[in-house]
Amino acid sequence: METAGAKTGVRVPSLDGLRGVAVLSVVAYHLGVVGSASGFYGLSIFFTLSGFLITNLLLREFEATHNVSFRRFYVRRGLRLLPALMATVAAYVLVVALADGWSDGLRHALAAAGVSLSYVANFVVAFSHFGSPLNHVWSLAQEEQFYVLWPPLLVWALRRGVDAAHILWLLLAGFVVSAGWRAWLTAAHVRSLRVEFGPDTRAGEMLIGCAVAVAVVYWSRDVGAEAQRRLRIASTAAALVLAGHLFVTGLGYRYALAAGFTVVPIATATVIGACVLGVDGPVGAALRFPVLRWFGRISYGLYLIHYPVFIGLHKTGLTGARLVVVEAVLAVALAALSFYVIEQPFLRLKERVARPPQETASRSPQSSIYD
């Protein structure tokens, strides 16, 4: 079976919906209105999506051109990710400056800005006690480090004729090693922030997404009717697993560190595979709900903006349901403004200045988890 989403880069609407679920779970967690671990698992979904989408993009370009333009790849990443990040960081520093003037608070804000824009926040949070309203950009640092390391490694292997099956098994082995290492550190009572934010302990969530991309690009045409039926059933079960992890409050923090960050990526990878192969059934129908897809489209800005907004509003004296409503409305409004005013012009520029030489290799509007 050959599918458009698998091989041609045509947008898969259900993946937008999955992104919408992920970002809404993170926002709801920071609002304090859902289960105690939903924000952790929302990011886990993002990581697996990113591994899939970036690897799918690279593999399709290599199949079309027998090469990958790293200049074009990194220009596209920069045009997609930097404008909204820089606007958010600048707005945060400006608000602190207006509120506090030149003070220790502003110096701390400038330090936080430097950490954010240099994409080292995951190391800082994992291995120090530095905290700020921009700490949530640790996930962007994890992504950027992935962008730096994985594409050259993948292309190096492809240019040397490494078999796709070997790449797949290496990715799955990396997932197992990362998961096992994280579980061991948790059992050894290593500092929890080190385990949660370490680049090594969270790498597996992206690696399994990469593995799904390899499987889809090289073997999707061989998926028969019986395998499709089984994958449809598996994706339904996986969606229930994801729902349980996102919304069941009994799953605690240590469970997330020891096992949750292993279970959720496996379930996410299953849903992604079913969606891209067009055998997602009721799961895909739910994920294609227009509101979820819209939140998926604005997810990058919403993720960036919501946390500093929430922290700032907590200082206004608002409490209870009124605070939650104001936080939610303001965060969504600012995210929509970011998407339509800041991000969209750069997305159009990205398509003009960094278009791949063959259209077949260019039609992935989902080249990052935040697109």
Coordinates of C-alpha atoms in Angstrom, one line a residue, residues 123-349:
F123 CA 21.4 21.2 30.1
V124 CA 20.9 24.2 32.4
V125 CA 17.7 22.8 33.9
A126 CA 19.1 19.3 34.2
F127 CA 22.4 20.1 35.8
S128 CA 21.9 23.4 37.7
H129 CA 19.4 25.1 39.8
F130 CA 18.7 28.0 37.5
G131 CA 15.0 28.7 37.0
S132 CA 13.0 31.3 35.0
P133 CA 9.7 31.7 33.2
L134 CA 11.5 30.6 30.1
N135 CA 12.6 27.2 31.5
H136 CA 10.0 25.5 29.3
V137 CA 12.1 26.2 26.2
W138 CA 14.3 23.3 27.4
S139 CA 12.3 21.1 24.9
L140 CA 13.3 23.5 22.1
A141 CA 16.9 23.0 23.1
Q142 CA 16.4 19.2 23.0
E143 CA 14.9 19.6 19.5
E144 CA 17.7 21.8 18.2
Q145 CA 20.4 19.5 19.4
F146 CA 18.5 16.7 17.6
Y147 CA 18.5 18.8 14.4
V148 CA 22.2 19.3 14.7
L149 CA 23.2 15.7 15.3
W150 CA 20.6 13.4 13.5
P151 CA 20.4 14.7 9.9
P152 CA 24.2 14.5 9.3
L153 CA 24.3 11.0 10.8
L154 CA 21.3 9.8 8.8
V155 CA 22.7 11.2 5.5
W156 CA 26.1 9.8 6.2
A157 CA 24.6 6.4 6.6
L158 CA 22.4 6.7 3.5
R159 CA 25.3 7.9 1.3
R160 CA 27.3 4.8 2.4
G161 CA 24.5 2.5 1.4
V162 CA 23.6 1.4 4.9
D163 CA 20.5 -0.8 4.7
A164 CA 17.3 0.8 5.9
A165 CA 16.6 -2.3 8.1
H166 CA 20.0 -1.7 9.9
I167 CA 19.1 2.0 10.4
L168 CA 15.7 0.9 11.8
W169 CA 17.2 -1.6 14.2
L170 CA 19.8 0.9 15.4
L171 CA 17.1 3.5 16.1
L172 CA 15.1 1.0 18.1
A173 CA 18.2 -0.1 20.0
G174 CA 18.8 3.6 20.8
F175 CA 15.3 3.9 22.1
V176 CA 15.7 0.9 24.4
V177 CA 19.1 2.1 25.7
S178 CA 17.8 5.6 26.5
A179 CA 14.7 4.2 28.2
G180 CA 16.7 1.7 30.2
W181 CA 19.2 4.3 31.2
R182 CA 16.4 6.6 32.4
A183 CA 14.7 3.8 34.4
W184 CA 18.0 2.9 36.0
L185 CA 18.7 6.5 37.0
T186 CA 15.2 6.8 38.5
A187 CA 15.7 3.5 40.5
A188 CA 19.0 4.9 41.7
H189 CA 17.3 8.0 43.0
V190 CA 19.3 10.3 40.9
R191 CA 18.1 14.0 41.0
S192 CA 14.8 14.0 39.2
L193 CA 15.4 17.1 37.2
R194 CA 18.6 15.4 35.8
V195 CA 16.5 12.4 34.7
E196 CA 13.6 14.4 33.3
F197 CA 15.5 17.0 31.3
G198 CA 18.7 15.2 30.4
P199 CA 19.3 15.0 26.7
D200 CA 20.4 11.4 27.0
T201 CA 17.4 10.3 29.0
R202 CA 14.9 11.9 26.6
A203 CA 16.5 11.0 23.3
G204 CA 14.5 7.8 23.0
E205 CA 11.3 9.6 22.4
M206 CA 12.6 11.1 19.2
L207 CA 14.4 8.0 18.1
I208 CA 11.3 5.9 18.0
G209 CA 9.7 8.6 15.8
C210 CA 12.7 8.4 13.5
A211 CA 12.2 4.6 13.4
V212 CA 8.5 5.0 12.3
A213 CA 9.6 7.3 9.5
V214 CA 12.1 4.8 8.2
A215 CA 9.5 2.0 8.3
V216 CA 6.9 4.2 6.6
V217 CA 9.1 5.4 3.8
Y218 CA 10.7 2.1 2.9
W219 CA 8.0 -0.5 3.7
S220 CA 4.6 1.3 3.5
R221 CA 3.9 -0.2 0.0
D222 CA 4.2 -3.7 1.5
V223 CA 1.5 -3.3 4.2
G224 CA -1.3 -5.7 3.3
A225 CA -4.9 -5.7 4.3
E226 CA -4.4 -7.9 7.4
A227 CA -1.6 -5.7 8.6
Q228 CA -3.7 -2.6 8.1
R229 CA -6.5 -4.1 10.1
R230 CA -4.1 -5.0 13.0
L231 CA -2.6 -1.5 12.9
R232 CA -6.0 0.1 13.0
I233 CA -6.8 -2.0 16.2
A234 CA -3.4 -1.2 17.7
S235 CA -3.8 2.5 17.0
T236 CA -7.2 2.5 18.9
A237 CA -5.6 0.8 21.8
A238 CA -2.6 3.2 21.7
A239 CA -4.9 6.2 21.7
L240 CA -6.6 4.8 24.9
V241 CA -3.1 4.4 26.4
L242 CA -2.3 8.0 25.6
A243 CA -5.6 9.3 27.0
G244 CA -5.0 7.4 30.2
H245 CA -1.5 8.9 30.6
L246 CA -2.7 12.4 29.8
F247 CA -5.8 12.5 32.0
V248 CA -5.5 9.9 34.8
T249 CA -4.2 11.6 37.8
G250 CA -3.0 8.5 39.6
L251 CA 0.0 8.1 37.3
G252 CA 2.7 10.0 39.3
Y253 CA 6.0 11.7 38.5
R254 CA 8.3 8.8 39.3
Y255 CA 6.2 6.5 37.1
A256 CA 6.6 9.0 34.3
L257 CA 10.4 9.0 34.7
A258 CA 10.7 5.2 35.1
A259 CA 8.2 4.0 32.5
G260 CA 5.8 6.7 31.3
F261 CA 8.3 8.3 28.9
T262 CA 8.7 4.8 27.4
V263 CA 5.1 3.8 27.1
V264 CA 3.8 7.1 25.7
P265 CA 6.3 7.3 22.8
I266 CA 5.5 3.7 21.8
A267 CA 1.7 4.6 21.8
T268 CA 2.4 7.8 19.9
A269 CA 4.5 6.0 17.3
T270 CA 1.7 3.6 16.7
V271 CA -0.9 6.4 16.3
I272 CA 1.5 8.2 13.9
G273 CA 2.0 5.1 11.8
A274 CA -1.7 4.5 11.5
C275 CA -2.4 8.1 10.6
V276 CA 0.2 8.4 7.9
L277 CA -0.8 5.0 6.4
G278 CA -4.4 6.0 6.4
V279 CA -5.6 3.2 8.6
D280 CA -6.3 5.3 11.7
G281 CA -10.1 4.6 11.9
P282 CA -12.0 6.4 14.7
V283 CA -8.7 7.7 16.1
G284 CA -7.9 9.6 12.9
A285 CA -11.5 10.9 12.7
A286 CA -11.2 12.3 16.2
L287 CA -7.8 13.9 15.5
R288 CA -9.1 15.6 12.4
F289 CA -11.6 17.6 14.4
P290 CA -11.2 21.2 13.1
V291 CA -10.6 22.8 16.5
L292 CA -7.9 20.3 17.4
R293 CA -6.2 20.8 14.0
W294 CA -6.3 24.6 14.5
F295 CA -4.6 24.3 17.9
G296 CA -2.0 22.0 16.2
R297 CA -1.3 24.8 13.7
I298 CA -0.7 27.4 16.4
S299 CA 1.0 25.0 18.8
Y300 CA 4.5 26.4 18.5
G301 CA 3.4 29.9 19.5
L302 CA 1.0 28.6 22.2
Y303 CA 3.8 26.5 23.7
L304 CA 6.2 29.4 23.8
I305 CA 3.9 32.0 25.1
H306 CA 1.6 30.3 27.6
Y307 CA 4.1 29.6 30.5
P308 CA 5.5 33.1 30.9
V309 CA 2.0 34.5 30.6
F310 CA 0.7 32.2 33.3
I311 CA 3.6 33.1 35.6
G312 CA 3.0 36.9 35.0
L313 CA -0.7 36.7 35.6
H314 CA -0.2 34.9 38.9
K315 CA 1.3 38.1 40.2
T316 CA -1.8 40.2 39.4
G317 CA -3.9 39.0 42.4
L318 CA -6.4 37.0 40.3
T319 CA -7.4 33.7 41.7
G320 CA -9.6 30.7 41.0
A321 CA -11.7 30.2 37.9
R322 CA -11.3 33.9 36.9
L323 CA -7.5 33.4 36.8
V324 CA -7.7 30.2 34.7
V325 CA -10.1 31.8 32.2
V326 CA -7.9 35.0 31.8
E327 CA -4.8 32.8 31.4
A328 CA -6.3 30.6 28.8
V329 CA -7.9 33.4 26.7
L330 CA -4.8 35.6 26.8
A331 CA -2.4 32.7 25.9
V332 CA -4.5 31.6 23.0
A333 CA -5.0 35.1 21.7
L334 CA -1.3 35.9 21.8
A335 CA -0.5 32.5 20.2
A336 CA -2.9 33.3 17.3
L337 CA -1.4 36.7 17.0
S338 CA 2.1 35.2 16.9
F339 CA 1.0 32.6 14.2
Y340 CA -0.7 35.0 11.8
V341 CA 1.5 38.1 12.3
I342 CA 5.0 36.7 13.1
E343 CA 5.2 33.1 12.0
Q344 CA 3.2 33.1 8.8
P345 CA 5.3 35.7 6.9
F346 CA 8.4 33.7 7.8
L347 CA 6.8 30.5 6.7
R348 CA 6.1 32.0 3.3
L349 CA 9.7 33.3 3.2

